[in-house]
mmCIF file of C-alpha atoms and ligand atoms in Angstrom:
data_model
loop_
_atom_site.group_PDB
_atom_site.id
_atom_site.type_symbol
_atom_site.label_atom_id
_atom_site.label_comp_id
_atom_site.label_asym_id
_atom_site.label_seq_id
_atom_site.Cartn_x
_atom_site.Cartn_y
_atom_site.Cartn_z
ATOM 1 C CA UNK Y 950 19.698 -38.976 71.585
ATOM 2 C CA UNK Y 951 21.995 -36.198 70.834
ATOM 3 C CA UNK Y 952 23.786 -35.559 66.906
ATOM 4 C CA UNK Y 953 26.801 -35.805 66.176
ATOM 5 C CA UNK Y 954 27.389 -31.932 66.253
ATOM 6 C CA UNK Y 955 25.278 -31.539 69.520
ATOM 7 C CA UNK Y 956 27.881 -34.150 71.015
ATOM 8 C CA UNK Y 957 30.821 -32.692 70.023
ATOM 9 C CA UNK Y 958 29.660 -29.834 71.185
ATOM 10 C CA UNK Y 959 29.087 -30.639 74.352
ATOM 11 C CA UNK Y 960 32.698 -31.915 74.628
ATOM 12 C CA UNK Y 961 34.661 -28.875 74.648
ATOM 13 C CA UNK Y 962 37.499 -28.405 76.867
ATOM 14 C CA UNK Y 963 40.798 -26.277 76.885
ATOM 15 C CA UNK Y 964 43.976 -28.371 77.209
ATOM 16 C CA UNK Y 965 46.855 -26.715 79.390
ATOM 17 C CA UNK Y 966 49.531 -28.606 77.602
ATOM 18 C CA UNK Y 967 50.026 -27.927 73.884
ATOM 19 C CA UNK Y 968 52.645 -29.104 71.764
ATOM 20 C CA UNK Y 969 54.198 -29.431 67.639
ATOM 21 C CA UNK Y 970 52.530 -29.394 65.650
ATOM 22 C CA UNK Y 971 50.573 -25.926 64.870
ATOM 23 C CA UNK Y 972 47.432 -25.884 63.236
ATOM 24 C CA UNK Y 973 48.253 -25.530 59.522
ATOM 25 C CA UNK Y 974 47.289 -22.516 57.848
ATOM 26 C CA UNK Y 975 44.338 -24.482 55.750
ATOM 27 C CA UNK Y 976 42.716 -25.655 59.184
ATOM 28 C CA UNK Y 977 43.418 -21.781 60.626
ATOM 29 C CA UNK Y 978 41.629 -20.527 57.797
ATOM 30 C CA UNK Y 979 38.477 -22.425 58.546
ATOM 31 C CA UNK Y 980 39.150 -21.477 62.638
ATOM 32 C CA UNK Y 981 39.201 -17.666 61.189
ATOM 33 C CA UNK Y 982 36.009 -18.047 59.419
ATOM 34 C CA UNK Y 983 34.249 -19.717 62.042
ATOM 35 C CA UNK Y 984 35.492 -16.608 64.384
ATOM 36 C CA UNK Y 985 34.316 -14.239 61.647
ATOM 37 C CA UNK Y 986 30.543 -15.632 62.194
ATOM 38 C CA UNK Y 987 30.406 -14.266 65.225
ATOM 39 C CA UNK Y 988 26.830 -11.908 66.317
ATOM 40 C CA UNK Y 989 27.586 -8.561 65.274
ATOM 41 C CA UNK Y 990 25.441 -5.834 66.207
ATOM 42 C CA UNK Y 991 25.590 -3.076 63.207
ATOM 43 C CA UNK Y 992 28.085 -5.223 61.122
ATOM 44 C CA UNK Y 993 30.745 -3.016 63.368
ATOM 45 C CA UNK Y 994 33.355 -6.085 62.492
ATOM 46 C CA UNK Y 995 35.366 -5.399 65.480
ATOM 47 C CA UNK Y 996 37.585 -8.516 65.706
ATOM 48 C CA UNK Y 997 41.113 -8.527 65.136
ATOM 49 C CA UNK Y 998 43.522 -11.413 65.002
ATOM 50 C CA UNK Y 999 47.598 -11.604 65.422
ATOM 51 C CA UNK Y 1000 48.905 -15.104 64.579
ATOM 52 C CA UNK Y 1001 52.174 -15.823 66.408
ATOM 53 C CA UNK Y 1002 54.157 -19.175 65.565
ATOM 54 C CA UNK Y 1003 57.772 -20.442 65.487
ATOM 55 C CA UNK Y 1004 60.406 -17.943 66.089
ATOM 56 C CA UNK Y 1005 57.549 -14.949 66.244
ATOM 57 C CA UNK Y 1006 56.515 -16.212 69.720
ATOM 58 C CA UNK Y 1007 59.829 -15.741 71.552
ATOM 59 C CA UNK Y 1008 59.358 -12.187 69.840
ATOM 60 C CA UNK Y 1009 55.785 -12.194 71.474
ATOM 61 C CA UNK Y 1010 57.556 -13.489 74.497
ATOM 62 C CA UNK Y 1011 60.364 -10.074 74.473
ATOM 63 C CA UNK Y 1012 57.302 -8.107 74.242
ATOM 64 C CA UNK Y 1013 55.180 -9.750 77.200
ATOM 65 C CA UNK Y 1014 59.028 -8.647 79.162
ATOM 66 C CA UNK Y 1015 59.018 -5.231 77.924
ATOM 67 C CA UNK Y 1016 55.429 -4.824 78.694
ATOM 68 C CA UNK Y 1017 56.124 -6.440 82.321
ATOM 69 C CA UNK Y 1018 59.148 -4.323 83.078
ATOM 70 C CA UNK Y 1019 57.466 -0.812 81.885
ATOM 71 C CA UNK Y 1020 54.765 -1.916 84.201
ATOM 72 C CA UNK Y 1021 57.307 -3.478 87.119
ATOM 73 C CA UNK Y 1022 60.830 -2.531 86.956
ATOM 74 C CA UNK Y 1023 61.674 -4.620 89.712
ATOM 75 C CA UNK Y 1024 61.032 -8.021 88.642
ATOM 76 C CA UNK Y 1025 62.931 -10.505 89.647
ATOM 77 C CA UNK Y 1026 65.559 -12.668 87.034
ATOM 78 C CA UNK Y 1027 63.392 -16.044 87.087
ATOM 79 C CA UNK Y 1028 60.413 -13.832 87.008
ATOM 80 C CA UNK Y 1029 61.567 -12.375 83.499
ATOM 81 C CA UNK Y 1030 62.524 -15.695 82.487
ATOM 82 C CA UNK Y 1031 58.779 -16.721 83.275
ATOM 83 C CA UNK Y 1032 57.075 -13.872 81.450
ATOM 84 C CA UNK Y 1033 59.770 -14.630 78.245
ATOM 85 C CA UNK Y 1034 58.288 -18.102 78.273
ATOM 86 C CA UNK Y 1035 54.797 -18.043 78.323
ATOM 87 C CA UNK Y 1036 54.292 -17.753 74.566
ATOM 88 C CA UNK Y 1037 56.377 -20.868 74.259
ATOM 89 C CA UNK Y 1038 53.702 -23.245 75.867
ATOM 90 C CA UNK Y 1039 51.929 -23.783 73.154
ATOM 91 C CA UNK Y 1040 53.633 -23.979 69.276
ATOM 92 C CA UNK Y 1041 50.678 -20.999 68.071
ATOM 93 C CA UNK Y 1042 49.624 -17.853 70.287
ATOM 94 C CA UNK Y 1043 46.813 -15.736 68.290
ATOM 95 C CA UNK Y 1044 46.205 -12.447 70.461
ATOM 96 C CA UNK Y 1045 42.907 -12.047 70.038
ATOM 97 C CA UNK Y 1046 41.639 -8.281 70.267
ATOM 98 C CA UNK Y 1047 38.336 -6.169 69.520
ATOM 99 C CA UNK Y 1048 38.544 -2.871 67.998
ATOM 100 C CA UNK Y 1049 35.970 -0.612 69.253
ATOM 101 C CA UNK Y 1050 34.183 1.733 67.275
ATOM 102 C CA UNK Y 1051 31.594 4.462 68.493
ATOM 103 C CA UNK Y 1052 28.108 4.124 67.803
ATOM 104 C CA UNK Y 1053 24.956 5.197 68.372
ATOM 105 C CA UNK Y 1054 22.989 2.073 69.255
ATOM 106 C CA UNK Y 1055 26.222 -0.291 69.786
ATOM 107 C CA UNK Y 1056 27.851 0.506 73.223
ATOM 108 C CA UNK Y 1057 31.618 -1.026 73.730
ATOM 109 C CA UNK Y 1058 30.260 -3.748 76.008
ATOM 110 C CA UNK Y 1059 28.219 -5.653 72.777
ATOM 111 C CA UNK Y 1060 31.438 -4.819 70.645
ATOM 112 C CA UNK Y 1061 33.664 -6.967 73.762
ATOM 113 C CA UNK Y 1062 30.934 -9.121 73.999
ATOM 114 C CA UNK Y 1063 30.623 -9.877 70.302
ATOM 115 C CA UNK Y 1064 34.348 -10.760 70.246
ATOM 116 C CA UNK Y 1065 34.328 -13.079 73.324
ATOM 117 C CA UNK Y 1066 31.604 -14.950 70.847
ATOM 118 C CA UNK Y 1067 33.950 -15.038 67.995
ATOM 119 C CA UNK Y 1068 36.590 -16.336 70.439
ATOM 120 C CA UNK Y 1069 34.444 -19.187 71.546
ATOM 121 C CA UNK Y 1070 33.501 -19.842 67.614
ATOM 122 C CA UNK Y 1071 37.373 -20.161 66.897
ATOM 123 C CA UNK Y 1072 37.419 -22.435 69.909
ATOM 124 C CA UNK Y 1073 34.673 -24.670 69.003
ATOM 125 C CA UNK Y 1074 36.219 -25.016 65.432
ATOM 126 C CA UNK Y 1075 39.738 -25.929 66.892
ATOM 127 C CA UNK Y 1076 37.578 -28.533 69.044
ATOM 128 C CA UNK Y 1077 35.834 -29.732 65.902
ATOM 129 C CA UNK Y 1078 39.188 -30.221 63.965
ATOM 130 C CA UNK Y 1079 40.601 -32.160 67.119
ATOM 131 C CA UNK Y 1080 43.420 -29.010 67.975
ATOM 132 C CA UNK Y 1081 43.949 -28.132 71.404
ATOM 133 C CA UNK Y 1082 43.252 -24.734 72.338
ATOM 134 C CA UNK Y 1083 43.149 -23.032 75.567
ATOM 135 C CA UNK Y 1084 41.960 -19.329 76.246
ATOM 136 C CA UNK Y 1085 44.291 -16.925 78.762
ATOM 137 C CA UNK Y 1086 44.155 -14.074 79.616
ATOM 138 C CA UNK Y 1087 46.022 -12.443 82.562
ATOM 139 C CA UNK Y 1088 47.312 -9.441 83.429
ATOM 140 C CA UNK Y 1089 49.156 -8.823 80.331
ATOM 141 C CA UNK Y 1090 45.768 -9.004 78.559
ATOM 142 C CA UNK Y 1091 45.068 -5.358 80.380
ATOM 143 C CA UNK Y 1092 48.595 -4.187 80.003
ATOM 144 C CA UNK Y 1093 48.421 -0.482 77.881
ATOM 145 C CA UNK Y 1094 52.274 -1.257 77.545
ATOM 146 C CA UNK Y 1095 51.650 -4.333 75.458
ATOM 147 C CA UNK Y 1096 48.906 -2.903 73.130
ATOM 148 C CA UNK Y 1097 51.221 -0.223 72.321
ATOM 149 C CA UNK Y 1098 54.052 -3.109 71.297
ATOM 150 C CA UNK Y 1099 51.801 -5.139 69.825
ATOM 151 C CA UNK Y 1100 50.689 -2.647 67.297
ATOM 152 C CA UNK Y 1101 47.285 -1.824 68.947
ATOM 153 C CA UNK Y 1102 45.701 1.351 68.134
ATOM 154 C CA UNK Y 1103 44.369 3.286 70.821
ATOM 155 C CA UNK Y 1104 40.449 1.959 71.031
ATOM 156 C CA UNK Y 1105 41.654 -2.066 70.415
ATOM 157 C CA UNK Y 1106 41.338 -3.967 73.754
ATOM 158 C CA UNK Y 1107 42.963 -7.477 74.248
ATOM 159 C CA UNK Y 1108 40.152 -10.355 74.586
ATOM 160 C CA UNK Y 1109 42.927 -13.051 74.510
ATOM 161 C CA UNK Y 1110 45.893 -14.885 73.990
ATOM 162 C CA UNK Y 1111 44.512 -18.126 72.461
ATOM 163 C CA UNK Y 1112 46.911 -20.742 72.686
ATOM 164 C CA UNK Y 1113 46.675 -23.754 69.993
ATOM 165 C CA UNK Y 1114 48.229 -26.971 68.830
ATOM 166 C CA UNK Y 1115 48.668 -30.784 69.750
ATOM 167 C CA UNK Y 1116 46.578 -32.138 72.786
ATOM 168 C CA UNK Y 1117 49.399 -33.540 75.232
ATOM 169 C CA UNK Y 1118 48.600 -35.761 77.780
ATOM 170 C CA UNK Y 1119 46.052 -37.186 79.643
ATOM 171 C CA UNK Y 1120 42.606 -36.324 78.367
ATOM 172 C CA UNK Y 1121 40.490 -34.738 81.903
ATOM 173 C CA UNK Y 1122 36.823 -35.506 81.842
ATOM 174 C CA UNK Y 1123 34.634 -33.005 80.590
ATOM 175 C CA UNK Y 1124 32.514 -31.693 83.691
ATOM 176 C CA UNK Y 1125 28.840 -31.643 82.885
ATOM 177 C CA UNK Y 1126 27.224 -29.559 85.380
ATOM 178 C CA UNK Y 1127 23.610 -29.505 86.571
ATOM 179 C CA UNK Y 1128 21.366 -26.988 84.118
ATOM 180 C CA UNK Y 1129 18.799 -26.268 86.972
ATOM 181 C CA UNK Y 1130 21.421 -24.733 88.925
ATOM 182 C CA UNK Y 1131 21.670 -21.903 86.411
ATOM 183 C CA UNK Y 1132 18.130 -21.965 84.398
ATOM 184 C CA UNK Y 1133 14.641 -21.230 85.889
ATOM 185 C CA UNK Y 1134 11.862 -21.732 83.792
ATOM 186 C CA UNK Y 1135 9.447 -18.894 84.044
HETATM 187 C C1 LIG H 1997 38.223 -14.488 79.080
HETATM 188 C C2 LIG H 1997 38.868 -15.726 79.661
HETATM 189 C C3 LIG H 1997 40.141 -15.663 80.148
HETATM 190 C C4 LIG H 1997 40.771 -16.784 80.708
HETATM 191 N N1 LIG H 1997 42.052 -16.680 81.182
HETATM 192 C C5 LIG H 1997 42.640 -17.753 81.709
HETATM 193 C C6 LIG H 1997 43.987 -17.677 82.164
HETATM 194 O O1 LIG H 1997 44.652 -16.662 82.049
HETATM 195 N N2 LIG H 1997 44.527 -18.789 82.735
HETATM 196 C C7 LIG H 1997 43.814 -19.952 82.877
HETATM 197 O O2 LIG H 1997 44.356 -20.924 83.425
HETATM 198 N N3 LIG H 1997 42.542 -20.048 82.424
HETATM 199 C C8 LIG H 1997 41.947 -18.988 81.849
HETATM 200 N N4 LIG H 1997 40.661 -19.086 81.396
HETATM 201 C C9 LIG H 1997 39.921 -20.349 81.577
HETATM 202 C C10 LIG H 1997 40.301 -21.429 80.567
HETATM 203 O O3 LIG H 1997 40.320 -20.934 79.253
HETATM 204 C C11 LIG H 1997 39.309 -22.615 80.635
HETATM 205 O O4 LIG H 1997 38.056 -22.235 80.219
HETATM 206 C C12 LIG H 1997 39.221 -23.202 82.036
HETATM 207 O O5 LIG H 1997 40.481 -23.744 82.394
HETATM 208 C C13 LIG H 1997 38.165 -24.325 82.152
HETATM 209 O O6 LIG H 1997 38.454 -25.365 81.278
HETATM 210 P P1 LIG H 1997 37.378 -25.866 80.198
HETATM 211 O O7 LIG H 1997 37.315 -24.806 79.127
HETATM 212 O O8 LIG H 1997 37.930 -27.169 79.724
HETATM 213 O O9 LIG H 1997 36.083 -26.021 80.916
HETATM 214 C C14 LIG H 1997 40.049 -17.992 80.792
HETATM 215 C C15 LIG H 1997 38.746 -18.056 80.273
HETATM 216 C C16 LIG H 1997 38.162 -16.940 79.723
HETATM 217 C C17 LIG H 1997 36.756 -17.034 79.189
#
């Protein structure tokens, strides 16, 4: 027998398609705060979160271009029109970023690692309030270029471009996969 929470844990999956309408801002606030209980070694707070919805993601689309062409002048016209788009999948894009700070007993890889654990809280709460979310990345997520436009300062790193709204379509199975593949008892 498994709880209600246990289950709905266990039930997590990203959706691909995502469509109107976006979380409001009274169910983001409670995604935020779930985020915001992430493990933090030394209370070093490093998350960071940029909300982008309605006519703010085709500006977060121009930027994902700019960032592309600094990178690749080359690229091709439907290859522009491509990297444009890709905020538009989804009706909210939050680029979610850590901001690292030097310490003495906190190296950068627990500050990254902390925020990939907030990520996953916001994730779970967006499950838990039935909101489609899916977690990208790609190589815009390593582009200097788009830090820069995005506001970044120089020690924030990119952990990812969250997308959220409306579950559209068909519902895929969740996989469970076989615990004894990746746990040994000692
Ligand atoms: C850091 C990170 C980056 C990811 N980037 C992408 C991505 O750019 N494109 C993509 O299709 N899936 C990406 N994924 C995987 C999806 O978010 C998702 O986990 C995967 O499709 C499996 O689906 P599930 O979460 O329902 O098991 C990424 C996952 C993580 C943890």
């Amino acid at each position: 027998m498994t709880s209600l929470p246990m289950e709905l844990l266990l039930s997590r999956k990203s959706f691909n398609k995502l469509t109107a309408p976006a979380p409001t801002s009274e169910q983001m606030d409670v995604l935020f705060q779930s985020a915001l209980r992430a493990p933090d070694h030394a209370s070093l707070k490093p998350w960071r979160y940029r909300v982008y919805e309605g006519k703010s993601l085709e500006e977060l689309g121009e930027l994902f271009l700019r960032a592309s062409l600094i990178s690749e002048p080359k690229l091709s016209e439907f290859q522009c029109q491509k990297i444009k788009q890709k905020p538009l999948r989804a009706p909210m894009v939050v680029v979610a970023s850590v901001l690292i700070k030097e310490h003495p007993k906190v190296p950068e890889i627990e500050q990254i690692l902390s925020g990939g654990a907030s990520v996953q809280n916001l994730l779970m709460a967006a499950h838990f309030s039935e909101i489609g979310a899916m977690w990208r990345t790609g190589g815009l997520a390593y582009n200097l270029h788009l830090a820069g436009l995005l506001g970044m300062e120089e020690n924030e790193k990119i952990t990812g471009f969250i997308y959220l709204g409306q579950e559209e379509g068909v519902k895929r199975p969740v996989k469970y996969l076989n615990k004894d593949e990746f746990v040994t008892r000692i």
